[in-house]
């Protein structure tokens, strides 16, 4: 799960950086505000990569996805991109957990 979720978060951090460049050109929000909010979101993505196995990390990831969708009020294309990354986040969490369960079952069978 850690690998899948981390890959999604790194891709999301890159997307946020590129979206910030577009938002500066297309929206009426100040450059400082765009970079402050984007920087916090990118930092959260990177920090969450290292903490993905800790309790509550998946919930923070969901909050991040929601924040990305809500940012569509500033830059409308972020609605679509936010939904795409929310879907990727769901897949990463769901299939990552299943892969971890299968791996644990194989290790338990090999140990027995």
mmCIF file of C-alpha atoms in Angstrom:
data_model
loop_
_atom_site.group_PDB
_atom_site.id
_atom_site.type_symbol
_atom_site.label_atom_id
_atom_site.label_comp_id
_atom_site.label_asym_id
_atom_site.label_seq_id
_atom_site.Cartn_x
_atom_site.Cartn_y
_atom_site.Cartn_z
ATOM 1 C CA UNK A 1 0.000 0.000 0.000
ATOM 2 C CA UNK A 2 2.846 2.347 0.834
ATOM 3 C CA UNK A 3 4.277 2.204 -2.691
ATOM 4 C CA UNK A 4 0.952 2.756 -4.438
ATOM 5 C CA UNK A 5 -0.133 5.613 -2.172
ATOM 6 C CA UNK A 6 3.268 7.281 -2.318
ATOM 7 C CA UNK A 7 3.281 7.138 -6.116
ATOM 8 C CA UNK A 8 -0.133 8.777 -6.205
ATOM 9 C CA UNK A 9 0.950 11.491 -3.776
ATOM 10 C CA UNK A 10 4.139 12.319 -5.690
ATOM 11 C CA UNK A 11 2.154 12.572 -8.920
ATOM 12 C CA UNK A 12 -0.322 14.777 -7.129
ATOM 13 C CA UNK A 13 2.434 17.053 -5.822
ATOM 14 C CA UNK A 14 3.716 17.521 -9.375
ATOM 15 C CA UNK A 15 0.209 18.229 -10.621
ATOM 16 C CA UNK A 16 -0.298 20.834 -7.893
ATOM 17 C CA UNK A 17 2.919 22.569 -8.938
ATOM 18 C CA UNK A 18 1.846 22.724 -12.585
ATOM 19 C CA UNK A 19 -1.677 23.788 -11.627
ATOM 20 C CA UNK A 20 -0.208 26.635 -9.550
ATOM 21 C CA UNK A 21 1.573 27.931 -12.626
ATOM 22 C CA UNK A 22 -1.687 27.879 -14.560
ATOM 23 C CA UNK A 23 -3.682 29.377 -11.677
ATOM 24 C CA UNK A 24 -1.375 32.377 -11.545
ATOM 25 C CA UNK A 25 -2.204 33.142 -15.172
ATOM 26 C CA UNK A 26 -5.914 32.337 -15.244
ATOM 27 C CA UNK A 27 -7.274 33.357 -11.857
ATOM 28 C CA UNK A 28 -7.586 36.619 -9.992
ATOM 29 C CA UNK A 29 -5.887 35.194 -6.895
ATOM 30 C CA UNK A 30 -2.550 36.776 -5.968
ATOM 31 C CA UNK A 31 0.679 34.974 -6.785
ATOM 32 C CA UNK A 32 1.674 34.819 -3.121
ATOM 33 C CA UNK A 33 -1.617 33.158 -2.195
ATOM 34 C CA UNK A 34 -1.353 30.638 -5.025
ATOM 35 C CA UNK A 35 2.188 29.632 -4.060
ATOM 36 C CA UNK A 36 1.444 29.557 -0.336
ATOM 37 C CA UNK A 37 -1.555 27.252 -0.720
ATOM 38 C CA UNK A 38 0.138 25.145 -3.392
ATOM 39 C CA UNK A 39 3.330 24.894 -1.354
ATOM 40 C CA UNK A 40 1.449 23.701 1.706
ATOM 41 C CA UNK A 41 -0.415 21.104 -0.379
ATOM 42 C CA UNK A 42 2.791 19.890 -2.053
ATOM 43 C CA UNK A 43 4.578 19.670 1.303
ATOM 44 C CA UNK A 44 1.652 17.728 2.748
ATOM 45 C CA UNK A 45 1.836 15.276 -0.170
ATOM 46 C CA UNK A 46 5.545 14.674 0.384
ATOM 47 C CA UNK A 47 5.232 14.360 4.180
ATOM 48 C CA UNK A 48 2.292 12.002 3.807
ATOM 49 C CA UNK A 49 4.429 9.712 1.633
ATOM 50 C CA UNK A 50 6.661 9.017 4.603
ATOM 51 C CA UNK A 51 3.809 8.603 7.059
ATOM 52 C CA UNK A 52 1.399 6.542 4.978
ATOM 53 C CA UNK A 53 1.575 3.517 7.274
ATOM 54 C CA UNK A 54 0.758 5.539 10.402
ATOM 55 C CA UNK A 55 -2.770 5.653 11.843
ATOM 56 C CA UNK A 56 -4.852 8.430 10.343
ATOM 57 C CA UNK A 57 -2.649 8.918 7.287
ATOM 58 C CA UNK A 58 -5.282 7.588 4.900
ATOM 59 C CA UNK A 59 -7.844 10.019 6.362
ATOM 60 C CA UNK A 60 -5.413 12.901 5.863
ATOM 61 C CA UNK A 61 -4.973 11.687 2.289
ATOM 62 C CA UNK A 62 -8.730 11.812 1.780
ATOM 63 C CA UNK A 63 -8.802 15.354 3.190
ATOM 64 C CA UNK A 64 -6.084 16.296 0.721
ATOM 65 C CA UNK A 65 -8.145 14.866 -2.144
ATOM 66 C CA UNK A 66 -11.182 16.820 -0.993
ATOM 67 C CA UNK A 67 -9.083 19.981 -0.830
ATOM 68 C CA UNK A 68 -7.922 19.398 -4.388
ATOM 69 C CA UNK A 69 -11.504 19.071 -5.598
ATOM 70 C CA UNK A 70 -12.556 22.193 -3.676
ATOM 71 C CA UNK A 71 -9.714 24.123 -5.312
ATOM 72 C CA UNK A 72 -11.820 23.846 -8.449
ATOM 73 C CA UNK A 73 -13.569 27.007 -7.258
ATOM 74 C CA UNK A 74 -10.365 28.903 -8.063
ATOM 75 C CA UNK A 75 -9.348 26.929 -11.142
ATOM 76 C CA UNK A 76 -12.272 24.961 -12.645
ATOM 77 C CA UNK A 77 -10.111 22.278 -14.244
ATOM 78 C CA UNK A 78 -9.065 21.237 -10.739
ATOM 79 C CA UNK A 79 -12.540 19.744 -10.243
ATOM 80 C CA UNK A 80 -11.761 17.148 -12.884
ATOM 81 C CA UNK A 81 -8.154 16.626 -11.815
ATOM 82 C CA UNK A 82 -9.242 16.413 -8.188
ATOM 83 C CA UNK A 83 -11.742 13.700 -9.042
ATOM 84 C CA UNK A 84 -9.104 11.811 -11.027
ATOM 85 C CA UNK A 85 -6.673 11.895 -8.103
ATOM 86 C CA UNK A 86 -9.421 10.967 -5.649
ATOM 87 C CA UNK A 87 -10.060 7.902 -7.815
ATOM 88 C CA UNK A 88 -6.362 7.107 -7.908
ATOM 89 C CA UNK A 89 -6.184 7.534 -4.136
ATOM 90 C CA UNK A 90 -9.092 5.114 -3.658
ATOM 91 C CA UNK A 91 -7.424 2.564 -5.955
ATOM 92 C CA UNK A 92 -4.094 2.952 -4.178
ATOM 93 C CA UNK A 93 -5.631 2.427 -0.749
ATOM 94 C CA UNK A 94 -8.004 -0.368 -1.768
ATOM 95 C CA UNK A 95 -5.640 -2.433 -3.893
ATOM 96 C CA UNK A 96 -2.642 -1.639 -1.717
ATOM 97 C CA UNK A 97 -4.394 -3.145 1.289
ATOM 98 C CA UNK A 98 -5.405 -6.204 -0.717
ATOM 99 C CA UNK A 99 -1.847 -6.730 -1.934
ATOM 100 C CA UNK A 100 -0.543 -6.365 1.629
ATOM 101 C CA UNK A 101 -3.074 -8.959 2.842
ATOM 102 C CA UNK A 102 -2.080 -11.425 0.124
ATOM 103 C CA UNK A 103 1.603 -10.884 0.874
ATOM 104 C CA UNK A 104 1.039 -11.427 4.618
ATOM 105 C CA UNK A 105 -0.921 -14.621 3.920
ATOM 106 C CA UNK A 106 1.884 -15.973 1.713
ATOM 107 C CA UNK A 107 4.494 -15.177 4.372
ATOM 108 C CA UNK A 108 2.357 -16.870 7.048
ATOM 109 C CA UNK A 109 1.937 -19.946 4.838
ATOM 110 C CA UNK A 110 5.669 -20.082 4.145
ATOM 111 C CA UNK A 111 6.477 -19.777 7.869
ATOM 112 C CA UNK A 112 4.110 -22.627 8.794
#
